[in-house]
Coordinates of C-alpha atoms and ligand atoms in Angstrom, one line a residue:
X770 CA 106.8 6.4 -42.5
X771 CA 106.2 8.7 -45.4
X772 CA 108.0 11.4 -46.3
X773 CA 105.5 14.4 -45.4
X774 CA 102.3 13.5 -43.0
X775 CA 100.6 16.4 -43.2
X776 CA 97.7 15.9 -46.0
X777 CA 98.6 12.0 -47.4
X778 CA 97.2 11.7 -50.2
X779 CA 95.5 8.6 -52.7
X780 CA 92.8 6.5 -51.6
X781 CA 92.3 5.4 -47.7
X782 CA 93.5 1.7 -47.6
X783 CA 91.4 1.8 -43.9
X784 CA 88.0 4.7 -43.7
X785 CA 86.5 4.4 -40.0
X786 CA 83.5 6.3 -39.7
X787 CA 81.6 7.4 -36.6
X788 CA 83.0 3.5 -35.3
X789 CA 81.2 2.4 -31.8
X790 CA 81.8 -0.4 -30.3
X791 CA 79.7 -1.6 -27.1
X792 CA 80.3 -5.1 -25.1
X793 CA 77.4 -6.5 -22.4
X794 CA 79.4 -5.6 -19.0
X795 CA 80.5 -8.4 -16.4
X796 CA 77.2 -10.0 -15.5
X797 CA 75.0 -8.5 -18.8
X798 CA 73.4 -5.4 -17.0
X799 CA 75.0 -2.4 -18.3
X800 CA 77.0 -1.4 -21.3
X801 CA 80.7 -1.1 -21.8
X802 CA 80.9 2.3 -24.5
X803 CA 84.8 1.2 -25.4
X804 CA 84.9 2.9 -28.8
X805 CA 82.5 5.7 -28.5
X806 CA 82.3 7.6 -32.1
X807 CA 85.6 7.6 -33.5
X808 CA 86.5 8.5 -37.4
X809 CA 89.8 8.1 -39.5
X810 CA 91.9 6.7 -42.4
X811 CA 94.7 5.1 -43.0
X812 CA 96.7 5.5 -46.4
X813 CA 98.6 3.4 -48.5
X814 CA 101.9 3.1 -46.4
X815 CA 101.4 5.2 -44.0
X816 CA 101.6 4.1 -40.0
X817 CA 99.1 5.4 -37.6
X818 CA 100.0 5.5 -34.1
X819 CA 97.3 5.2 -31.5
X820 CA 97.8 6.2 -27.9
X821 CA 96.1 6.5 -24.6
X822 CA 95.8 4.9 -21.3
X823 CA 95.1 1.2 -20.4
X824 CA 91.4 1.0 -21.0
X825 CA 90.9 3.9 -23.6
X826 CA 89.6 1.3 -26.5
X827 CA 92.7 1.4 -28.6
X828 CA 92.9 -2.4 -29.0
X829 CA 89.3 -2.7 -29.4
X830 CA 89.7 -0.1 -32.6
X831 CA 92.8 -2.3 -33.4
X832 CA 90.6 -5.6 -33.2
X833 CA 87.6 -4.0 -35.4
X834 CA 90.2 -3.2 -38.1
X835 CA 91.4 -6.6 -38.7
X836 CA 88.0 -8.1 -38.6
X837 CA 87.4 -9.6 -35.4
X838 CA 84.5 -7.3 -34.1
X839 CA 82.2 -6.1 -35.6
X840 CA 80.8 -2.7 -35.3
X841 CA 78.3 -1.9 -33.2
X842 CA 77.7 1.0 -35.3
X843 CA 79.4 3.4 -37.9
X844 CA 81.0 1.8 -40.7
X845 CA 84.6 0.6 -41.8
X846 CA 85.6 0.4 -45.2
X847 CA 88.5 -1.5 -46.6
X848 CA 89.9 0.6 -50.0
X849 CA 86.3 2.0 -50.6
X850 CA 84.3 -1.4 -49.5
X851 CA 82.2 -2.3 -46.7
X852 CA 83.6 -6.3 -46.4
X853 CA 79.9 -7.0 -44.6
X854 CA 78.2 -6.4 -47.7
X855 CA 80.8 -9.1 -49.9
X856 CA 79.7 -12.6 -50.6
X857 CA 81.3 -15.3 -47.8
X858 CA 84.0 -16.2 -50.7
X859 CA 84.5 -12.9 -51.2
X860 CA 85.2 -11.9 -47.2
X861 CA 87.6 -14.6 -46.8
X862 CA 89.8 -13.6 -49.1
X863 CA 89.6 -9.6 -48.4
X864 CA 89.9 -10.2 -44.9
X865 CA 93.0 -11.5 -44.7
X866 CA 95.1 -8.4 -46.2
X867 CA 93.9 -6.6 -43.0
X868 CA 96.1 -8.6 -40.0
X869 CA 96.6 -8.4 -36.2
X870 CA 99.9 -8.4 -34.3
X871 CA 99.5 -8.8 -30.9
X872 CA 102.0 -7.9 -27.7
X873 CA 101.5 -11.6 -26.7
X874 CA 103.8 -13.3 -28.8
X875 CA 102.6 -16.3 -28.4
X876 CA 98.8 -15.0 -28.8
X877 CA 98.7 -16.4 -32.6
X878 CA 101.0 -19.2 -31.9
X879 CA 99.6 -22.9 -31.4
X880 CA 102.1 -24.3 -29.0
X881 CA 101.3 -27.9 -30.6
X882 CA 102.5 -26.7 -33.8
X883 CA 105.9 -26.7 -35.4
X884 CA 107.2 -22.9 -36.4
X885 CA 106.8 -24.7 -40.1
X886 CA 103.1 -25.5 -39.5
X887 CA 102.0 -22.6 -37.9
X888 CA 103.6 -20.6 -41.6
X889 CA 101.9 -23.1 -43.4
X890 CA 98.3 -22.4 -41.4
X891 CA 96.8 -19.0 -42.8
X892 CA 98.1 -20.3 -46.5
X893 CA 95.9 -23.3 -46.3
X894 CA 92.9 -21.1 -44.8
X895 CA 93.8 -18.5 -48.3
X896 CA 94.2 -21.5 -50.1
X897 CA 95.0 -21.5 -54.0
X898 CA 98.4 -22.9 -53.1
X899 CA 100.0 -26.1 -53.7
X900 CA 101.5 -27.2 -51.2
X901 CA 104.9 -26.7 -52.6
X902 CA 104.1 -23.4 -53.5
X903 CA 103.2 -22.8 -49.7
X904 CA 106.6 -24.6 -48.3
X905 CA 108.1 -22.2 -50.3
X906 CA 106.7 -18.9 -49.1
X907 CA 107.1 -20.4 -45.9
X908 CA 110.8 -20.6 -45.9
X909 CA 111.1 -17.2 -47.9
X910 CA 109.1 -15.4 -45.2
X911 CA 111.2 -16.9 -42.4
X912 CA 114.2 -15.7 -44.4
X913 CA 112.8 -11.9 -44.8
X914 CA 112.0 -11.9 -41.3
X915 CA 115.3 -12.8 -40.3
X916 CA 115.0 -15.9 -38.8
X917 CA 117.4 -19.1 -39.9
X918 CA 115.5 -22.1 -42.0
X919 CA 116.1 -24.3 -39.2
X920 CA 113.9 -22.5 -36.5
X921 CA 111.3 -24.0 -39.0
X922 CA 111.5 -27.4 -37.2
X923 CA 110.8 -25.8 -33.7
X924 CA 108.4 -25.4 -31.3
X925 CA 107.6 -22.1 -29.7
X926 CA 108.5 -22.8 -26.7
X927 CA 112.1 -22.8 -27.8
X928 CA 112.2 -19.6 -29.7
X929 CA 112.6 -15.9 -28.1
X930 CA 110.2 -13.4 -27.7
X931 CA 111.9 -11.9 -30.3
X932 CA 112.2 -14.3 -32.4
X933 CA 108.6 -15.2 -32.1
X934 CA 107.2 -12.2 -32.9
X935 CA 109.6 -12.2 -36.1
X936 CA 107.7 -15.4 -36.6
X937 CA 103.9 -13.6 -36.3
X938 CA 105.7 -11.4 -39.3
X939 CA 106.9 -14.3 -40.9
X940 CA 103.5 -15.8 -41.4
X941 CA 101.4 -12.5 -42.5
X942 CA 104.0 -11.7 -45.5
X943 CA 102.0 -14.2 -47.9
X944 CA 99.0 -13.3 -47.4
X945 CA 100.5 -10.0 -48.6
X946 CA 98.7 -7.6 -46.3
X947 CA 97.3 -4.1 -46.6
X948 CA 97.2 -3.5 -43.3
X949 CA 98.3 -4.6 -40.1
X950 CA 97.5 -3.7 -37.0
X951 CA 100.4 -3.9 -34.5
X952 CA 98.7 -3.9 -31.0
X953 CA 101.4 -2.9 -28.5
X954 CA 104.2 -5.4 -30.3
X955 CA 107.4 -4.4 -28.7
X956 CA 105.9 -3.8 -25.2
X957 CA 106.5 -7.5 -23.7
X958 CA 109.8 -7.4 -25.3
X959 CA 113.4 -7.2 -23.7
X960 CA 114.1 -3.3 -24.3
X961 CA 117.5 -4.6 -26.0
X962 CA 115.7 -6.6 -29.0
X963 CA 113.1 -3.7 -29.5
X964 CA 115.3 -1.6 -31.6
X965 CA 116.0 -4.8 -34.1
X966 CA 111.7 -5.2 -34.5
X967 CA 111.1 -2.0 -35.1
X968 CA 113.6 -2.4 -37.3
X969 CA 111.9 -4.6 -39.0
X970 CA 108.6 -3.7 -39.0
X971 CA 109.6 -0.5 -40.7
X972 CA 111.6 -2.5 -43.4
X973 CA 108.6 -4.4 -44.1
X974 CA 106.5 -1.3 -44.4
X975 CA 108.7 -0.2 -47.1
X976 CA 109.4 -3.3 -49.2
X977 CA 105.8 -4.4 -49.2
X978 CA 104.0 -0.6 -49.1
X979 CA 102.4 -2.2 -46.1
X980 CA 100.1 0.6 -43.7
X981 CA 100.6 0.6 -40.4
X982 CA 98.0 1.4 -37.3
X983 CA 100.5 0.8 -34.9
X984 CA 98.8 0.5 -30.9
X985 CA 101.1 1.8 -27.7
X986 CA 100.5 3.2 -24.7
X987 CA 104.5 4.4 -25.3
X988 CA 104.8 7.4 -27.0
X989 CA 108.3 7.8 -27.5
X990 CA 107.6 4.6 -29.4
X991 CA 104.6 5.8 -31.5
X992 CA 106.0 9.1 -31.9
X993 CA 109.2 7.1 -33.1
X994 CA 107.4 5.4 -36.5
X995 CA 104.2 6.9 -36.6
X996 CA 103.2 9.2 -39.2
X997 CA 100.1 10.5 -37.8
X998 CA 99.1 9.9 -34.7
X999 CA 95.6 10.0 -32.6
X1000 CA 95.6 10.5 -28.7
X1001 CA 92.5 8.2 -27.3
X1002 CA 90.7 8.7 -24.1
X1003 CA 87.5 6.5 -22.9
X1004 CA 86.8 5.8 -26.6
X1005 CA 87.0 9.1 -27.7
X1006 CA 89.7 10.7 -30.1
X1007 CA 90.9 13.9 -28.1
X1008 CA 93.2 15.0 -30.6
X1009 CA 94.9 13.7 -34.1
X1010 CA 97.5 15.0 -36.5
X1011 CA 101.3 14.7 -38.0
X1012 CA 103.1 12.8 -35.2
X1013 CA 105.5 15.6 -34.8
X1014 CA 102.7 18.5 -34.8
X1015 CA 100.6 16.6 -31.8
X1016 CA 103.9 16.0 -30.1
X1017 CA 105.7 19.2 -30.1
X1018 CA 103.0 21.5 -30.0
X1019 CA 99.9 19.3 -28.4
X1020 CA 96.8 21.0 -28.3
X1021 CA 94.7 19.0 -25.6
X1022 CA 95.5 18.9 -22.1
X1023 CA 95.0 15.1 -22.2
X1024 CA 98.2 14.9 -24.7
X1025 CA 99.9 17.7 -22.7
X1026 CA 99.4 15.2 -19.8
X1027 CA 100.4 11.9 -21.3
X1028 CA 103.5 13.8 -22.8
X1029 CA 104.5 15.2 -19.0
X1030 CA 104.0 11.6 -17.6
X1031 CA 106.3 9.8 -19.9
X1032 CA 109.1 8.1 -17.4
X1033 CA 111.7 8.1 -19.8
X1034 CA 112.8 12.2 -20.8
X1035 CA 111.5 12.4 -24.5
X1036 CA 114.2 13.3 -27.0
X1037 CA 114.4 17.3 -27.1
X1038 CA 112.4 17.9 -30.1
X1039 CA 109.7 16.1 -28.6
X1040 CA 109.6 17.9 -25.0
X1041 CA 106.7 20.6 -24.2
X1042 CA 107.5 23.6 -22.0
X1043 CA 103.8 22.9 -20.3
X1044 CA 103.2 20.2 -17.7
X1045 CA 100.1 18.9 -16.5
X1046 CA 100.2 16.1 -13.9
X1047 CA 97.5 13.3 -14.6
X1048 CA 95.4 13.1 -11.3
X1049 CA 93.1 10.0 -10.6
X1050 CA 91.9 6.8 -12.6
X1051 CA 90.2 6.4 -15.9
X1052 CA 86.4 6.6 -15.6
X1053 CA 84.4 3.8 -16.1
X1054 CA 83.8 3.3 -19.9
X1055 CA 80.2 2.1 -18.9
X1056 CA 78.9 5.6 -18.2
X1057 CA 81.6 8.1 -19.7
X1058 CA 81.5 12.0 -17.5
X1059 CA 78.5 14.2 -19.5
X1060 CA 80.0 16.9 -22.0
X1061 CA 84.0 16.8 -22.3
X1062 CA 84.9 13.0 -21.0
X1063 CA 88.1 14.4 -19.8
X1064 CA 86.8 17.0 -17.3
X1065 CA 86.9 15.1 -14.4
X1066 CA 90.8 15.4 -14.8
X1067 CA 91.3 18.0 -16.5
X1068 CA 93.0 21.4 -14.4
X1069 CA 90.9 24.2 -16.9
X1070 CA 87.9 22.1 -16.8
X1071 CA 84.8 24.7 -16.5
X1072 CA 80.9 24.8 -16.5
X1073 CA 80.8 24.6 -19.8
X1074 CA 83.0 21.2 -19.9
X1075 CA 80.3 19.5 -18.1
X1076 CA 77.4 20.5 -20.6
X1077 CA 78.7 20.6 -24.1
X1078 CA 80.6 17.9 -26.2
X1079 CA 83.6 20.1 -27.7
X1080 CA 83.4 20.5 -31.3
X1081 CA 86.2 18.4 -33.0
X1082 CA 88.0 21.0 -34.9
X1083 CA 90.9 21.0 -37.2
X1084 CA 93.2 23.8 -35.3
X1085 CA 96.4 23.5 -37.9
X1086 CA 96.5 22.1 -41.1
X1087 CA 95.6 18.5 -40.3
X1088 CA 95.6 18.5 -36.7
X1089 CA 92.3 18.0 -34.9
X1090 CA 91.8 18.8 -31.6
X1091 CA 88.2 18.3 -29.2
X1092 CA 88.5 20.6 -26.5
X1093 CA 86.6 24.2 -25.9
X1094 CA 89.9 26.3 -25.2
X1095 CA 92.5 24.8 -27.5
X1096 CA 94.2 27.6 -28.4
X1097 CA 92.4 29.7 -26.2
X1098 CA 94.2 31.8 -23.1
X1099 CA 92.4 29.9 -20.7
X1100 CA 94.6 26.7 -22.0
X1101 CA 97.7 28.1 -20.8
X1102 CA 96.6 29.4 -17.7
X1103 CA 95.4 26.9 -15.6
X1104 CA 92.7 27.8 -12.5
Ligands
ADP92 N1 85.1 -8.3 -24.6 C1 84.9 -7.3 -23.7 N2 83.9 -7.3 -22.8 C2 83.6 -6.3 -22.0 N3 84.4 -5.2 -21.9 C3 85.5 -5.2 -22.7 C4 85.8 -6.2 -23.6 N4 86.9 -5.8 -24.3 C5 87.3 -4.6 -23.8 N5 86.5 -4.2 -22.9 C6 86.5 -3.0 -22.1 O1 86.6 -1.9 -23.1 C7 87.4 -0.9 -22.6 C8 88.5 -0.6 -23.7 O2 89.4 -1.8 -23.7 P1 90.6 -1.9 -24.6 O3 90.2 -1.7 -26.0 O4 91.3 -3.2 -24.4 O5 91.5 -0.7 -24.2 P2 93.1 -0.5 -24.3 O6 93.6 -1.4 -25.4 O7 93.2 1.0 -24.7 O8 93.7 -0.8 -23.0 C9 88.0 -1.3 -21.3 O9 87.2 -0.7 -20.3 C10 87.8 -2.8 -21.3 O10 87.6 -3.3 -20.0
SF4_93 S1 86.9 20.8 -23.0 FE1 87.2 21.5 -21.0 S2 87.5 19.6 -19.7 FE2 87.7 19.1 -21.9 S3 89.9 19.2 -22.2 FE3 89.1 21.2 -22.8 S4 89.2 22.4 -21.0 FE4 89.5 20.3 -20.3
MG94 MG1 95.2 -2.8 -25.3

């Protein structure tokens, strides 16, 4: 939540390059392509929003940038460093400034363990603290997330949603983080208590310079903390600039698309004059349609869709688009 989006500037805390990601499909015969070729970065506390249908490989991005998939191929490096190439000493301790928030809130959570414990966990996997030390930043996290010292007794079960996922901030603060990824976070959340933890997330981006890459298939959400933003389809980026550039003035039918289909009226600022209605399912991710992967939705696709990959081309200063007739006549005049 910088000031201006546009160009950040300083060194990437997150550079993904050409990024694929492949998983054996049910039963091992075919390939799942669920991050197909995808590059960006992340600077120093900035947030990232990534958005797209169910099934368009935005948590499987989200997973690879905390470290719990590794890349099938293209790189990811963390402030300048590939993490694969450290010693195993070295790994541990860089790995954990790059952390997951899931939309489960109890998806970290060990329902065995006291709130207290579960704190206590990543420190004694850092380690270097006494156990004093720990206790301490235990119940000075708890306090900076909000919740009272004596949740620190309880079970999960007997928190909120809320208050749990204030909890899953809670316990990331002492590792201090670089980035986190927040996959979805508010989305299983009572629409009342979202507000007050996107309060807070954005309070801890600031006191902590923390970046963001912040997941939702929401975009009034994204579009609401995110300072740039990337629109994902079948494991592709189709488009990717300043949040209010991709929102206002969208480029690729697919935003266009998502944009016309949100159910809630977007604020004003945020409305486009074009709508384009968003026919059929998501292809299969296992064999993605041959040049532009949108076509088989998309109301301009033409010949040329089905034969060529479109270039991915920055349009405005910043804002990237993949699509033959962005900006074209043919865009805003559909067949
Ligand atoms: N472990 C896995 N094994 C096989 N397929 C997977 C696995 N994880 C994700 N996928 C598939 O990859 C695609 C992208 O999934 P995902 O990253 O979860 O998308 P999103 O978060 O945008 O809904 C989907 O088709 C999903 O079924
Ligand atoms: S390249 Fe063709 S099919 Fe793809 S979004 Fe543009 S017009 Fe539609
Ligand atoms: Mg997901």
């Amino acid at each position: 939540m910088t000031e201006s989006a546009a160009q950040p500037a300083g060194r990437p805390v997150v550079e993904v390059k050409g990024l694929k990601i492949r998983f054996p499909s049910l039963g091992g015969t075919e390939t799942v392509k669920a991050v197909d070729g995808v590059d960006f970065t992340i600077m120093p506390g900035e947030t990232f929003g990534i958005i797209g249908e169910s099934g368009s490989g935005k948590t499987t991005i989200g997973r690879a940038l905390a470290g719990l998939l590794p890349a099938t191929e293209g790189d990811i490096l963390y402030e300048g460093d590939d993490l694969r190439k450290l010693t195993r000493n070295q790994y541990r301790h860089r790995r954990q400034r790059y952390q997951i928030i899931f939309q489960d809130p109890n998806a970290a959570l060990n329902p065995r363990m006291t709130i207290l414990d579960s704190l206590l966990e990543p420190m004694i996997i850092q380690g270097g603290l006494s156990q004093e030390e720990m206790r301490h930043k235990a119940h000075e996290s708890l306090d900076r997330a909000g919740l009272r010292a004596d949740l620190a007794a309880r079970y999960p079960h007997q928190l909120s949603g809320g208050q749990k996922q204030r909890v899953n901030i809670a316990r990331i603060l002492p590792l201090a983080p670089k980035l986190v990824v927040c996959d979805e976070v508010v989305a299983a959340l009572d629409v009342s208590i979202r507000g007050e933890i996107l309060n807070l997330f954005n309070s801890m981006q600031k006191e902590f310079g923390l970046s963001y890459a912040f997941i939702a298939h929401d975009i009034s959400v994204v579009a609401h903390v995110s300072d740039r933003v990337a629109v994902t389809y079948l494991g592709r980026f189709m488009e990717m600039g300043p949040t209010e550039d991709v929102i206002h003035r969208p480029l690729h039918p697919y935003t266009v698309a998502l944009l016309s289909a949100e159910p809630v009226p977007l604020p004003r600022h945020m409305r486009t004059s074009r709508r384009i209605e968003l026919k059929g399912e998501i292809p299969s991710p296992v064999s993605p349609p041959s040049g532009c992967r949108f076509r088989t939705r998309c109301p301009y696709a033409a010949a040329r869709c089905e034969r060529e990959v479109p270039a991915w081309q920055e349009m405005r200063p910043g804002h990237f688009v993949s699509c033959h007739f962005a900006g074209s006549e043919t865009f805003t005049a559909p067949a």
